[in-house]
PDB file of C-alpha atoms and ligand atoms in Angstrom:
ATOM      1  CA  MET A 376     119.608  -1.689 -67.120  1.00 49.00           C
ATOM      2  CA  ASP A 377     116.435  -0.251 -68.532  1.00 50.00           C
ATOM      3  CA  ASP A 378     114.053  -0.615 -65.608  1.00 55.00           C
ATOM      4  CA  GLY A 379     110.914  -0.777 -67.710  1.00 67.00           C
ATOM      5  CA  ALA A 380     112.070  -2.933 -70.622  1.00 69.00           C
ATOM      6  CA  LEU A 381     110.044  -5.911 -69.461  1.00 76.00           C
ATOM      7  CA  ALA A 382     107.192  -3.953 -67.918  1.00 74.00           C
ATOM      8  CA  GLY A 383     104.072  -6.057 -67.845  1.00 72.00           C
ATOM      9  CA  THR A 384     105.766  -9.150 -69.231  1.00 79.00           C
ATOM     10  CA  ARG A 385     104.965 -12.395 -67.453  1.00 82.00           C
ATOM     11  CA  VAL A 386     107.895 -14.808 -67.524  1.00 85.00           C
ATOM     12  CA  LEU A 387     108.294 -18.475 -66.690  1.00 84.00           C
ATOM     13  CA  VAL A 388     111.752 -19.714 -65.756  1.00 87.00           C
ATOM     14  CA  VAL A 389     112.290 -23.450 -66.188  1.00 84.00           C
ATOM     15  CA  GLY A 390     115.155 -25.491 -64.717  1.00 84.00           C
ATOM     16  CA  GLY A 391     117.758 -25.116 -62.013  1.00 78.00           C
ATOM     17  CA  PRO A 392     119.720 -24.904 -59.929  1.00 84.00           C
ATOM     18  CA  ARG A 393     117.494 -23.000 -57.561  1.00 84.00           C
ATOM     19  CA  GLU A 394     119.996 -20.170 -57.001  1.00 85.00           C
ATOM     20  CA  ALA A 395     120.310 -19.563 -60.724  1.00 84.00           C
ATOM     21  CA  ALA A 396     116.537 -19.450 -61.061  1.00 84.00           C
ATOM     22  CA  GLU A 397     116.154 -17.048 -58.146  1.00 86.00           C
ATOM     23  CA  GLY A 398     118.974 -14.868 -59.483  1.00 86.00           C
ATOM     24  CA  LEU A 399     117.312 -14.649 -62.866  1.00 85.00           C
ATOM     25  CA  ARG A 400     113.976 -13.856 -61.272  1.00 85.00           C
ATOM     26  CA  ALA A 401     115.543 -10.943 -59.431  1.00 86.00           C
ATOM     27  CA  GLN A 402     117.126  -9.606 -62.604  1.00 85.00           C
ATOM     28  CA  LEU A 403     113.863  -9.944 -64.550  1.00 86.00           C
ATOM     29  CA  SER A 404     111.964  -8.161 -61.792  1.00 85.00           C
ATOM     30  CA  ALA A 405     114.522  -5.394 -61.894  1.00 84.00           C
ATOM     31  CA  ALA A 406     113.834  -5.039 -65.615  1.00 82.00           C
ATOM     32  CA  GLY A 407     110.154  -4.542 -64.824  1.00 81.00           C
ATOM     33  CA  SER A 408     108.651  -8.000 -65.192  1.00 78.00           C
ATOM     34  CA  PRO A 409     105.793  -8.083 -62.674  1.00 72.00           C
ATOM     35  CA  SER A 410     105.484 -11.840 -62.404  1.00 78.00           C
ATOM     36  CA  VAL A 411     108.121 -14.522 -62.761  1.00 81.00           C
ATOM     37  CA  ASP A 412     107.116 -18.124 -62.144  1.00 80.00           C
ATOM     38  CA  LEU A 413     109.745 -20.706 -61.395  1.00 81.00           C
ATOM     39  CA  VAL A 414     109.492 -24.366 -62.411  1.00 79.00           C
ATOM     40  CA  PRO A 415     112.533 -26.160 -61.055  1.00 75.00           C
ATOM     41  CA  VAL A 416     112.522 -29.193 -63.334  1.00 70.00           C
ATOM     42  CA  LEU A 417     111.387 -29.965 -66.813  1.00 68.00           C
ATOM     43  CA  ASP A 418     108.076 -31.521 -65.894  1.00 67.00           C
ATOM     44  CA  LEU A 419     105.220 -31.480 -68.351  1.00 63.00           C
ATOM     45  CA  VAL A 420     102.437 -30.958 -65.842  1.00 66.00           C
ATOM     46  CA  ALA A 421     104.322 -28.259 -63.937  1.00 67.00           C
ATOM     47  CA  VAL A 422     105.353 -26.451 -67.116  1.00 64.00           C
ATOM     48  CA  GLN A 423     101.863 -26.517 -68.569  1.00 65.00           C
ATOM     49  CA  ALA A 424     100.240 -25.467 -65.293  1.00 66.00           C
ATOM     50  CA  ALA A 425     102.634 -22.576 -64.786  1.00 63.00           C
ATOM     51  CA  ALA A 426     102.690 -21.725 -68.474  1.00 54.00           C
ATOM     52  CA  ALA A 427      98.987 -20.935 -68.597  1.00 60.00           C
ATOM     53  CA  GLN A 428      99.732 -17.257 -68.801  1.00 69.00           C
ATOM     54  CA  PRO A 429     103.432 -16.479 -69.484  1.00 79.00           C
ATOM     55  CA  GLU A 430     104.409 -14.491 -72.536  1.00 81.00           C
ATOM     56  CA  VAL A 431     107.903 -15.922 -72.605  1.00 85.00           C
ATOM     57  CA  VAL A 432     109.661 -18.967 -71.170  1.00 86.00           C
ATOM     58  CA  ILE A 433     113.359 -18.914 -70.258  1.00 88.00           C
ATOM     59  CA  ALA A 434     115.111 -22.273 -70.038  1.00 88.00           C
ATOM     60  CA  LEU A 435     118.073 -22.297 -67.676  1.00 86.00           C
ATOM     61  CA  SER A 436     121.413 -23.894 -68.573  1.00 84.00           C
ATOM     62  CA  GLY A 437     121.063 -27.668 -68.572  1.00 82.00           C
ATOM     63  CA  THR A 438     117.417 -27.484 -69.621  1.00 83.00           C
ATOM     64  CA  PRO A 439     117.216 -27.717 -73.424  1.00 85.00           C
ATOM     65  CA  ALA A 440     114.932 -25.010 -74.839  1.00 85.00           C
ATOM     66  CA  ASP A 441     113.819 -27.417 -77.580  1.00 84.00           C
ATOM     67  CA  ALA A 442     112.587 -29.923 -74.990  1.00 82.00           C
ATOM     68  CA  VAL A 443     110.530 -27.209 -73.261  1.00 81.00           C
ATOM     69  CA  ARG A 444     109.181 -26.054 -76.616  1.00 80.00           C
ATOM     70  CA  MET A 445     108.153 -29.645 -77.416  1.00 79.00           C
ATOM     71  CA  GLN A 446     106.206 -29.861 -74.180  1.00 76.00           C
ATOM     72  CA  LEU A 447     104.402 -26.594 -74.660  1.00 75.00           C
ATOM     73  CA  ASP A 448     103.691 -27.049 -78.359  1.00 75.00           C
ATOM     74  CA  PRO A 449     103.962 -30.763 -79.147  1.00 71.00           C
ATOM     75  CA  LEU A 450     102.478 -30.426 -82.625  1.00 71.00           C
ATOM     76  CA  GLY A 451     104.828 -27.587 -83.619  1.00 69.00           C
ATOM     77  CA  LEU A 452     101.922 -25.252 -84.349  1.00 66.00           C
ATOM     78  CA  ASP A 453     103.788 -22.199 -83.121  1.00 68.00           C
ATOM     79  CA  ALA A 454     101.046 -22.002 -80.531  1.00 69.00           C
ATOM     80  CA  GLY A 455     102.829 -21.653 -77.188  1.00 73.00           C
ATOM     81  CA  PRO A 456     104.884 -18.770 -75.819  1.00 80.00           C
ATOM     82  CA  PRO A 457     108.420 -18.342 -77.195  1.00 82.00           C
ATOM     83  CA  VAL A 458     111.032 -20.414 -75.364  1.00 86.00           C
ATOM     84  CA  VAL A 459     114.468 -18.838 -75.029  1.00 87.00           C
ATOM     85  CA  SER A 460     117.607 -20.414 -73.586  1.00 88.00           C
ATOM     86  CA  VAL A 461     119.218 -18.323 -70.873  1.00 87.00           C
ATOM     87  CA  ASP A 462     122.512 -18.862 -72.705  1.00 86.00           C
ATOM     88  CA  GLU A 463     121.199 -16.679 -75.512  1.00 83.00           C
ATOM     89  CA  LEU A 464     120.458 -13.850 -73.067  1.00 84.00           C
ATOM     90  CA  ALA A 465     122.933 -13.897 -70.211  1.00 81.00           C
ATOM     91  CA  ASP A 466     126.551 -12.759 -70.284  1.00 78.00           C
ATOM     92  CA  ALA A 467     129.542 -15.010 -69.497  1.00 71.00           C
ATOM     93  CA  ARG A 468     128.849 -14.756 -65.755  1.00 73.00           C
ATOM     94  CA  GLY A 469     125.265 -15.929 -66.245  1.00 70.00           C
ATOM     95  CA  SER A 470     123.917 -12.474 -65.556  1.00 78.00           C
ATOM     96  CA  LEU A 471     121.107 -10.911 -67.538  1.00 80.00           C
ATOM     97  CA  ASP A 472     122.580  -7.606 -68.640  1.00 81.00           C
ATOM     98  CA  GLU A 473     121.009  -4.823 -70.629  1.00 81.00           C
ATOM     99  CA  ALA A 474     121.877  -6.487 -73.952  1.00 81.00           C
ATOM    100  CA  GLY A 475     120.256  -9.686 -72.731  1.00 83.00           C
ATOM    101  CA  VAL A 476     117.065  -7.895 -71.759  1.00 82.00           C
ATOM    102  CA  ARG A 477     117.111  -6.186 -75.151  1.00 81.00           C
ATOM    103  CA  ARG A 478     117.438  -9.552 -76.904  1.00 80.00           C
ATOM    104  CA  LEU A 479     114.509 -10.832 -74.849  1.00 83.00           C
ATOM    105  CA  THR A 480     112.281  -7.863 -75.686  1.00 80.00           C
ATOM    106  CA  LEU A 481     113.244  -8.203 -79.345  1.00 79.00           C
ATOM    107  CA  ARG A 482     112.075 -11.808 -79.267  1.00 79.00           C
ATOM    108  CA  LEU A 483     108.781 -10.697 -77.756  1.00 79.00           C
ATOM    109  CA  GLU A 484     108.333  -7.909 -80.291  1.00 78.00           C
ATOM    110  CA  HIS A 485     109.126 -10.307 -83.108  1.00 74.00           C
ATOM    111  CA  ARG A 486     106.567 -12.727 -81.737  1.00 75.00           C
ATOM    112  CA  ALA A 487     103.891 -10.046 -81.399  1.00 74.00           C
ATOM    113  CA  MET A 488     104.634  -8.876 -84.941  1.00 69.00           C
ATOM    114  CA  ARG A 489     104.221 -12.388 -86.317  1.00 72.00           C
ATOM    115  CA  ARG A 490     100.938 -12.743 -84.467  1.00 74.00           C
ATOM    116  CA  ARG A 491      99.650  -9.453 -85.913  1.00 70.00           C
ATOM    117  CA  LEU A 492     100.797 -10.555 -89.355  1.00 67.00           C
ATOM    118  CA  GLY A 493      98.911 -13.829 -88.917  1.00 70.00           C
ATOM    119  CA  GLU A 494      95.796 -11.907 -87.915  1.00 70.00           C
ATOM    120  CA  LEU A 495      96.204  -9.601 -90.889  1.00 63.00           C
ATOM    121  CA  GLU A 496      96.586 -12.547 -93.254  1.00 68.00           C
ATOM    122  CA  ALA A 497      93.430 -14.115 -91.819  1.00 69.00           C
ATOM    123  CA  ILE A 498      91.532 -10.846 -92.383  1.00 70.00           C
ATOM    124  CA  VAL A 499      92.839 -10.523 -95.951  1.00 68.00           C
ATOM    125  CA  ALA A 500      91.969 -14.169 -96.662  1.00 68.00           C
ATOM    126  CA  SER A 501      88.439 -13.788 -95.314  1.00 70.00           C
ATOM    127  CA  GLN A 502      87.942 -10.558 -97.280  1.00 72.00           C
ATOM    128  CA  ALA A 503      89.222 -12.230-100.432  1.00 69.00           C
ATOM    129  CA  LEU A 504      86.822 -15.103 -99.827  1.00 67.00           C
ATOM    130  CA  SER A 505      83.849 -12.833 -99.311  1.00 73.00           C
ATOM    131  CA  ALA A 506      84.874 -10.765-102.368  1.00 74.00           C
ATOM    132  CA  PHE A 507      84.998 -14.011-104.363  1.00 70.00           C
ATOM    133  CA  ARG A 508      81.558 -14.937-103.093  1.00 72.00           C
ATOM    134  CA  ASP A 509      80.242 -11.475-103.932  1.00 75.00           C
ATOM    135  CA  THR A 510      81.719 -11.682-107.405  1.00 81.00           C
ATOM    136  CA  GLU A 511      80.275 -15.122-107.927  1.00 79.00           C
ATOM    137  CA  ALA A 512      76.867 -13.987-106.661  1.00 81.00           C
ATOM    138  CA  VAL A 513      76.976 -11.068-109.104  1.00 80.00           C
ATOM    139  CA  ARG A 514      77.937 -13.427-111.936  1.00 78.00           C
ATOM    140  CA  VAL A 515      75.142 -15.857-111.153  1.00 80.00           C
ATOM    141  CA  ASP A 516      72.684 -12.973-110.918  1.00 81.00           C
ATOM    142  CA  SER A 517      73.841 -11.714-114.337  1.00 79.00           C
ATOM    143  CA  LEU A 518      73.446 -15.204-115.764  1.00 80.00           C
ATOM    144  CA  ARG A 519      69.923 -15.398-114.382  1.00 80.00           C
ATOM    145  CA  ARG A 520      69.022 -12.101-116.032  1.00 80.00           C
ATOM    146  CA  LEU A 521      70.618 -13.196-119.286  1.00 79.00           C
ATOM    147  CA  ALA A 522      68.663 -16.470-119.167  1.00 79.00           C
ATOM    148  CA  LEU A 523      65.485 -14.482-118.571  1.00 76.00           C
ATOM    149  CA  ALA A 524      66.239 -12.367-121.654  1.00 74.00           C
ATOM    150  CA  ALA A 525      66.780 -15.555-123.667  1.00 72.00           C
ATOM    151  CA  GLU A 526      63.468 -16.975-122.475  1.00 72.00           C
ATOM    152  CA  TYR A 527      61.546 -13.998-123.873  1.00 68.00           C
ATOM    153  CA  ARG A 528      62.926 -14.808-127.288  1.00 66.00           C
ATOM    154  CA  ASP A 529      62.503 -18.552-127.102  1.00 63.00           C
ATOM    155  CA  ASP A 530      59.889 -20.779-128.629  1.00 60.00           C
ATOM    156  CA  ASN A 531      59.468 -22.403-125.210  1.00 64.00           C
ATOM    157  CA  SER A 532      57.582 -21.457-122.119  1.00 67.00           C
ATOM    158  CA  PRO A 533      59.752 -19.418-119.746  1.00 68.00           C
ATOM    159  CA  GLU A 534      59.948 -22.376-117.384  1.00 83.00           C
ATOM    160  CA  HIS A 535      61.641 -24.553-120.018  1.00 87.00           C
ATOM    161  CA  THR A 536      65.176 -23.339-119.303  1.00 88.00           C
ATOM    162  CA  GLN A 537      64.745 -23.797-115.549  1.00 87.00           C
ATOM    163  CA  ARG A 538      63.247 -27.275-115.918  1.00 92.00           C
ATOM    164  CA  VAL A 539      66.085 -28.317-118.217  1.00 94.00           C
ATOM    165  CA  ALA A 540      68.668 -26.963-115.762  1.00 94.00           C
ATOM    166  CA  SER A 541      66.957 -28.699-112.862  1.00 95.00           C
ATOM    167  CA  LEU A 542      66.785 -32.108-114.583  1.00 97.00           C
ATOM    168  CA  ALA A 543      70.357 -31.801-115.921  1.00 97.00           C
ATOM    169  CA  ALA A 544      71.603 -30.979-112.397  1.00 97.00           C
ATOM    170  CA  ARG A 545      69.710 -33.928-110.902  1.00 96.00           C
ATOM    171  CA  MET A 546      71.284 -36.277-113.450  1.00 97.00           C
ATOM    172  CA  ALA A 547      74.679 -34.700-112.752  1.00 97.00           C
ATOM    173  CA  ARG A 548      74.138 -35.349-109.046  1.00 96.00           C
ATOM    174  CA  HIS A 549      73.482 -38.990-109.880  1.00 95.00           C
ATOM    175  CA  ILE A 550      76.663 -39.287-111.966  1.00 95.00           C
ATOM    176  CA  THR A 551      79.110 -37.359-109.802  1.00 92.00           C
ATOM    177  CA  ARG A 552      79.823 -36.430-106.200  1.00 89.00           C
ATOM    178  CA  ASP A 553      81.331 -33.211-107.437  1.00 93.00           C
ATOM    179  CA  ASP A 554      79.034 -30.621-105.801  1.00 93.00           C
ATOM    180  CA  ARG A 555      80.706 -27.846-107.727  1.00 95.00           C
ATOM    181  CA  LEU A 556      79.930 -29.472-111.086  1.00 96.00           C
ATOM    182  CA  VAL A 557      76.276 -29.955-110.090  1.00 97.00           C
ATOM    183  CA  TRP A 558      76.096 -26.292-109.050  1.00 95.00           C
ATOM    184  CA  LEU A 559      77.739 -25.167-112.289  1.00 96.00           C
ATOM    185  CA  VAL A 560      75.331 -27.212-114.412  1.00 96.00           C
ATOM    186  CA  ARG A 561      72.332 -25.871-112.459  1.00 95.00           C
ATOM    187  CA  ASN A 562      73.399 -22.260-112.987  1.00 93.00           C
ATOM    188  CA  ALA A 563      74.822 -22.480-116.505  1.00 94.00           C
ATOM    189  CA  ALA A 564      72.224 -24.743-118.181  1.00 94.00           C
ATOM    190  CA  PRO A 565      69.419 -22.116-118.360  1.00 91.00           C
ATOM    191  CA  LEU A 566      71.553 -20.356-120.973  1.00 90.00           C
ATOM    192  CA  HIS A 567      71.736 -23.302-123.362  1.00 93.00           C
ATOM    193  CA  ASP A 568      69.558 -21.603-126.000  1.00 90.00           C
ATOM    194  CA  LEU A 569      70.833 -18.063-125.448  1.00 87.00           C
ATOM    195  CA  GLY A 570      71.825 -17.866-129.121  1.00 88.00           C
ATOM    196  CA  LYS A 571      68.146 -17.991-130.109  1.00 86.00           C
ATOM    197  CA  ILE A 572      68.051 -14.282-129.296  1.00 83.00           C
ATOM    198  CA  ALA A 573      69.533 -13.805-132.760  1.00 81.00           C
ATOM    199  CA  ILE A 574      67.128 -16.100-134.635  1.00 84.00           C
ATOM    200  CA  PRO A 575      64.273 -14.274-136.437  1.00 82.00           C
ATOM    201  CA  ASP A 576      60.753 -14.781-135.063  1.00 80.00           C
ATOM    202  CA  SER A 577      59.559 -15.850-138.504  1.00 82.00           C
ATOM    203  CA  ILE A 578      61.697 -18.971-138.149  1.00 85.00           C
ATOM    204  CA  LEU A 579      61.726 -19.443-134.392  1.00 81.00           C
ATOM    205  CA  LEU A 580      57.968 -19.213-133.928  1.00 78.00           C
ATOM    206  CA  LYS A 581      56.955 -20.806-137.221  1.00 79.00           C
ATOM    207  CA  PRO A 582      54.253 -23.432-136.770  1.00 79.00           C
ATOM    208  CA  GLY A 583      54.919 -26.697-138.551  1.00 80.00           C
ATOM    209  CA  LYS A 584      58.088 -28.105-140.001  1.00 83.00           C
ATOM    210  CA  LEU A 585      61.012 -25.864-140.918  1.00 85.00           C
ATOM    211  CA  ALA A 586      62.509 -25.823-144.397  1.00 89.00           C
ATOM    212  CA  ASP A 587      66.098 -27.074-144.588  1.00 90.00           C
ATOM    213  CA  GLU A 588      67.545 -23.594-144.937  1.00 89.00           C
ATOM    214  CA  GLU A 589      65.433 -22.381-142.006  1.00 89.00           C
ATOM    215  CA  PHE A 590      66.715 -25.236-139.887  1.00 90.00           C
ATOM    216  CA  GLU A 591      70.277 -24.254-140.832  1.00 92.00           C
ATOM    217  CA  VAL A 592      69.539 -20.796-139.411  1.00 89.00           C
ATOM    218  CA  VAL A 593      68.161 -22.302-136.175  1.00 90.00           C
ATOM    219  CA  LYS A 594      71.294 -24.432-135.845  1.00 94.00           C
ATOM    220  CA  THR A 595      73.461 -21.308-135.665  1.00 92.00           C
ATOM    221  CA  HIS A 596      72.016 -20.592-132.178  1.00 92.00           C
ATOM    222  CA  ALA A 597      74.600 -22.977-130.668  1.00 94.00           C
ATOM    223  CA  VAL A 598      77.620 -21.088-131.953  1.00 94.00           C
ATOM    224  CA  LEU A 599      75.986 -17.674-131.472  1.00 90.00           C
ATOM    225  CA  GLY A 600      75.179 -18.429-127.824  1.00 89.00           C
ATOM    226  CA  ALA A 601      78.700 -19.690-127.193  1.00 92.00           C
ATOM    227  CA  ARG A 602      80.116 -16.538-128.776  1.00 89.00           C
ATOM    228  CA  VAL A 603      78.098 -14.312-126.429  1.00 85.00           C
ATOM    229  CA  LEU A 604      79.355 -16.296-123.428  1.00 87.00           C
ATOM    230  CA  ALA A 605      82.989 -16.640-124.585  1.00 86.00           C
ATOM    231  CA  ASP A 606      85.905 -15.183-122.611  1.00 81.00           C
ATOM    232  CA  GLY A 607      83.655 -14.655-119.616  1.00 77.00           C
ATOM    233  CA  ASN A 608      86.555 -15.086-117.206  1.00 76.00           C
ATOM    234  CA  SER A 609      84.598 -17.224-114.771  1.00 85.00           C
ATOM    235  CA  GLU A 610      84.042 -20.931-114.333  1.00 90.00           C
ATOM    236  CA  VAL A 611      80.270 -20.734-114.578  1.00 90.00           C
ATOM    237  CA  LEU A 612      80.434 -18.713-117.812  1.00 89.00           C
ATOM    238  CA  GLY A 613      82.938 -21.226-119.199  1.00 93.00           C
ATOM    239  CA  VAL A 614      80.498 -24.055-118.487  1.00 96.00           C
ATOM    240  CA  ALA A 615      77.631 -22.024-119.960  1.00 94.00           C
ATOM    241  CA  GLU A 616      79.696 -21.468-123.109  1.00 95.00           C
ATOM    242  CA  ARG A 617      80.412 -25.211-123.470  1.00 97.00           C
ATOM    243  CA  ILE A 618      76.750 -26.084-122.905  1.00 98.00           C
ATOM    244  CA  ALA A 619      75.521 -23.467-125.397  1.00 96.00           C
ATOM    245  CA  ARG A 620      77.941 -24.681-128.055  1.00 97.00           C
ATOM    246  CA  SER A 621      77.597 -28.442-127.602  1.00 98.00           C
ATOM    247  CA  HIS A 622      74.059 -29.208-126.379  1.00 98.00           C
ATOM    248  CA  HIS A 623      73.031 -30.393-129.862  1.00 98.00           C
ATOM    249  CA  GLU A 624      76.028 -32.668-130.354  1.00 98.00           C
ATOM    250  CA  ARG A 625      75.108 -36.344-130.611  1.00 98.00           C
ATOM    251  CA  TRP A 626      76.956 -39.241-128.981  1.00 98.00           C
ATOM    252  CA  ASP A 627      77.502 -40.855-132.435  1.00 98.00           C
ATOM    253  CA  GLY A 628      79.120 -37.707-133.838  1.00 98.00           C
ATOM    254  CA  THR A 629      76.283 -36.666-136.189  1.00 98.00           C
ATOM    255  CA  GLY A 630      75.161 -33.620-134.201  1.00 98.00           C
ATOM    256  CA  TYR A 631      76.031 -29.956-134.610  1.00 97.00           C
ATOM    257  CA  PRO A 632      77.873 -27.566-134.705  1.00 97.00           C
ATOM    258  CA  ASP A 633      81.193 -29.445-134.415  1.00 97.00           C
ATOM    259  CA  GLY A 634      80.216 -33.093-134.978  1.00 97.00           C
ATOM    260  CA  LEU A 635      81.876 -34.054-131.691  1.00 98.00           C
ATOM    261  CA  GLN A 636      81.607 -37.700-130.692  1.00 98.00           C
ATOM    262  CA  GLY A 637      81.279 -39.531-127.335  1.00 98.00           C
ATOM    263  CA  GLU A 638      83.253 -38.106-124.468  1.00 98.00           C
ATOM    264  CA  ALA A 639      84.694 -35.391-126.678  1.00 98.00           C
ATOM    265  CA  ILE A 640      81.340 -33.707-126.024  1.00 98.00           C
ATOM    266  CA  PRO A 641      81.549 -31.890-122.680  1.00 98.00           C
ATOM    267  CA  LEU A 642      79.665 -33.800-119.971  1.00 98.00           C
ATOM    268  CA  GLU A 643      77.677 -30.685-119.044  1.00 98.00           C
ATOM    269  CA  ALA A 644      76.389 -30.493-122.629  1.00 98.00           C
ATOM    270  CA  ARG A 645      75.552 -34.236-122.744  1.00 98.00           C
ATOM    271  CA  LEU A 646      73.456 -33.772-119.601  1.00 98.00           C
ATOM    272  CA  VAL A 647      71.633 -30.751-120.993  1.00 98.00           C
ATOM    273  CA  HIS A 648      71.028 -32.524-124.309  1.00 98.00           C
ATOM    274  CA  VAL A 649      69.005 -35.304-122.647  1.00 98.00           C
ATOM    275  CA  ALA A 650      67.160 -32.896-120.347  1.00 97.00           C
ATOM    276  CA  ASP A 651      66.413 -30.505-123.223  1.00 96.00           C
ATOM    277  CA  VAL A 652      65.022 -33.145-125.585  1.00 97.00           C
ATOM    278  CA  PHE A 653      62.920 -34.707-122.824  1.00 96.00           C
ATOM    279  CA  ASP A 654      61.454 -31.361-121.776  1.00 94.00           C
ATOM    280  CA  VAL A 655      60.666 -30.352-125.358  1.00 92.00           C
ATOM    281  CA  LEU A 656      58.904 -33.668-125.977  1.00 95.00           C
ATOM    282  CA  VAL A 657      56.641 -33.517-122.929  1.00 94.00           C
ATOM    283  CA  HIS A 658      55.541 -29.943-123.648  1.00 90.00           C
ATOM    284  CA  GLU A 659      53.578 -28.484-126.512  1.00 85.00           C
ATOM    285  CA  ARG A 660      55.474 -26.535-129.176  1.00 79.00           C
ATOM    286  CA  PRO A 661      54.230 -24.401-132.097  1.00 74.00           C
ATOM    287  CA  TYR A 662      54.930 -27.382-134.343  1.00 75.00           C
ATOM    288  CA  LYS A 663      53.923 -30.341-132.127  1.00 82.00           C
ATOM    289  CA  GLU A 664      51.654 -31.679-129.407  1.00 88.00           C
ATOM    290  CA  ALA A 665      52.935 -32.628-125.970  1.00 91.00           C
ATOM    291  CA  TRP A 666      54.060 -36.246-125.644  1.00 95.00           C
ATOM    292  CA  THR A 667      53.263 -38.390-122.635  1.00 95.00           C
ATOM    293  CA  VAL A 668      56.065 -38.817-120.095  1.00 95.00           C
ATOM    294  CA  GLU A 669      56.273 -42.546-120.936  1.00 95.00           C
ATOM    295  CA  ASP A 670      56.590 -41.901-124.685  1.00 96.00           C
ATOM    296  CA  ALA A 671      59.223 -39.222-124.130  1.00 97.00           C
ATOM    297  CA  ALA A 672      61.197 -41.505-121.787  1.00 97.00           C
ATOM    298  CA  GLY A 673      60.998 -44.229-124.455  1.00 97.00           C
ATOM    299  CA  GLU A 674      62.433 -41.791-126.990  1.00 97.00           C
ATOM    300  CA  ILE A 675      65.316 -40.970-124.638  1.00 98.00           C
ATOM    301  CA  ARG A 676      66.054 -44.663-124.044  1.00 98.00           C
ATOM    302  CA  GLY A 677      65.821 -45.331-127.773  1.00 98.00           C
ATOM    303  CA  GLY A 678      68.563 -42.759-128.376  1.00 98.00           C
ATOM    304  CA  THR A 679      71.078 -44.399-126.017  1.00 98.00           C
ATOM    305  CA  GLY A 680      74.455 -44.693-127.680  1.00 97.00           C
ATOM    306  CA  THR A 681      73.335 -42.911-130.857  1.00 98.00           C
ATOM    307  CA  GLN A 682      71.909 -39.544-129.864  1.00 98.00           C
ATOM    308  CA  PHE A 683      72.599 -39.654-126.140  1.00 98.00           C
ATOM    309  CA  ASP A 684      75.422 -40.588-123.762  1.00 98.00           C
ATOM    310  CA  PRO A 685      74.484 -44.026-122.320  1.00 98.00           C
ATOM    311  CA  GLY A 686      75.769 -42.908-118.897  1.00 98.00           C
ATOM    312  CA  VAL A 687      73.449 -39.902-118.872  1.00 98.00           C
ATOM    313  CA  VAL A 688      70.479 -42.011-120.026  1.00 98.00           C
ATOM    314  CA  ALA A 689      71.253 -44.476-117.213  1.00 98.00           C
ATOM    315  CA  ALA A 690      71.173 -41.574-114.760  1.00 97.00           C
ATOM    316  CA  PHE A 691      67.887 -40.373-116.291  1.00 97.00           C
ATOM    317  CA  ASP A 692      66.409 -43.852-115.859  1.00 96.00           C
ATOM    318  CA  ALA A 693      67.728 -44.206-112.328  1.00 96.00           C
ATOM    319  CA  LEU A 694      66.042 -40.940-111.297  1.00 94.00           C
ATOM    320  CA  GLY A 695      62.656 -42.335-112.352  1.00 90.00           C
ATOM    321  CA  ALA A 696      59.475 -40.731-113.621  1.00 88.00           C
ATOM    322  CA  GLY A 697      58.726 -38.918-110.376  1.00 84.00           C
ATOM    323  CA  SER A 698      61.865 -36.878-110.791  1.00 84.00           C
ATOM    324  CA  TRP A 699      61.771 -36.111-114.527  1.00 87.00           C
ATOM    325  CA  THR A 700      59.126 -33.422-114.545  1.00 77.00           C
ATOM    326  CA  ILE A 701      59.942 -31.512-111.364  1.00 68.00           C
ATOM    327  CA  GLY A 702      60.446 -27.849-112.239  1.00 59.00           C
TER     328      GLY A 702
HETATM  329 FE1  LIG B 556      69.226 -25.525-128.426  1.00 55.66          FE
HETATM  330 FE1  LIG B 557      66.102 -25.830-124.975  1.00 55.66          FE
END
């Protein structure tokens, strides 16, 4: 027998009779195992107390290995030491020969390998998670920069896009418990007017009312913005694309660019539509004075079911005046 095959391996032997247990202990010691505990009967307390440290448990004939396994690892979490029946190891005379010791060490190696594999999988999973977070952080940062670029070309104050995103997210929070959706709206909504980058200053910054053909040019900002954001290969860009395209759709189907109606309009865009109109009304524009908060809220309520989603208006109302103008 290879004297050192079990060097350093702590073993627990469970079951009887006593002579068989002692005999096995002697053979295991001969194979190099420095410590062999004996538990004469299958007793939960004794097994668990003795099994605090063993790397392998050997169940003697008459003691079912499955029963020992159940005691050590009742939830089947593969948490305890491996339990091997002596019948799998010993020869016909009940003696642990070299082949038996080899089978035992193979079990231990297999076990150690699985543990290392589990550790490796945990490392890979945590790296993948942090890579995902990094990627998402980079995406959100890019979106922020893109929104900033859009703000420089907008007819609004730079804070407009952030206020709209903030109000839309607060209404989303009121409508849904979906934290992810709220987060997506908060981060995607600042890009709703991205397409205005392509609209000439002469139209965008024109004081007073636009001519019909000028308004047609302004309307293209929805499709242009969506085109810039298309195929972004990320959830937040997908939401930004839907918001950019559909934030001027009306609940009754008379909006632009697609004339979508009711729930066919993405929820994210319905939220931004209300927030956008409200914010525009309460702030001064090249072509209009600022409205009072009460008048603007009245305009929003007046558009329920025609311009705006009644559910979103209800959320707007439920938030109350104190929450409408927070930046
Ligand atoms: Fe817009
Ligand atoms: Fe806007």
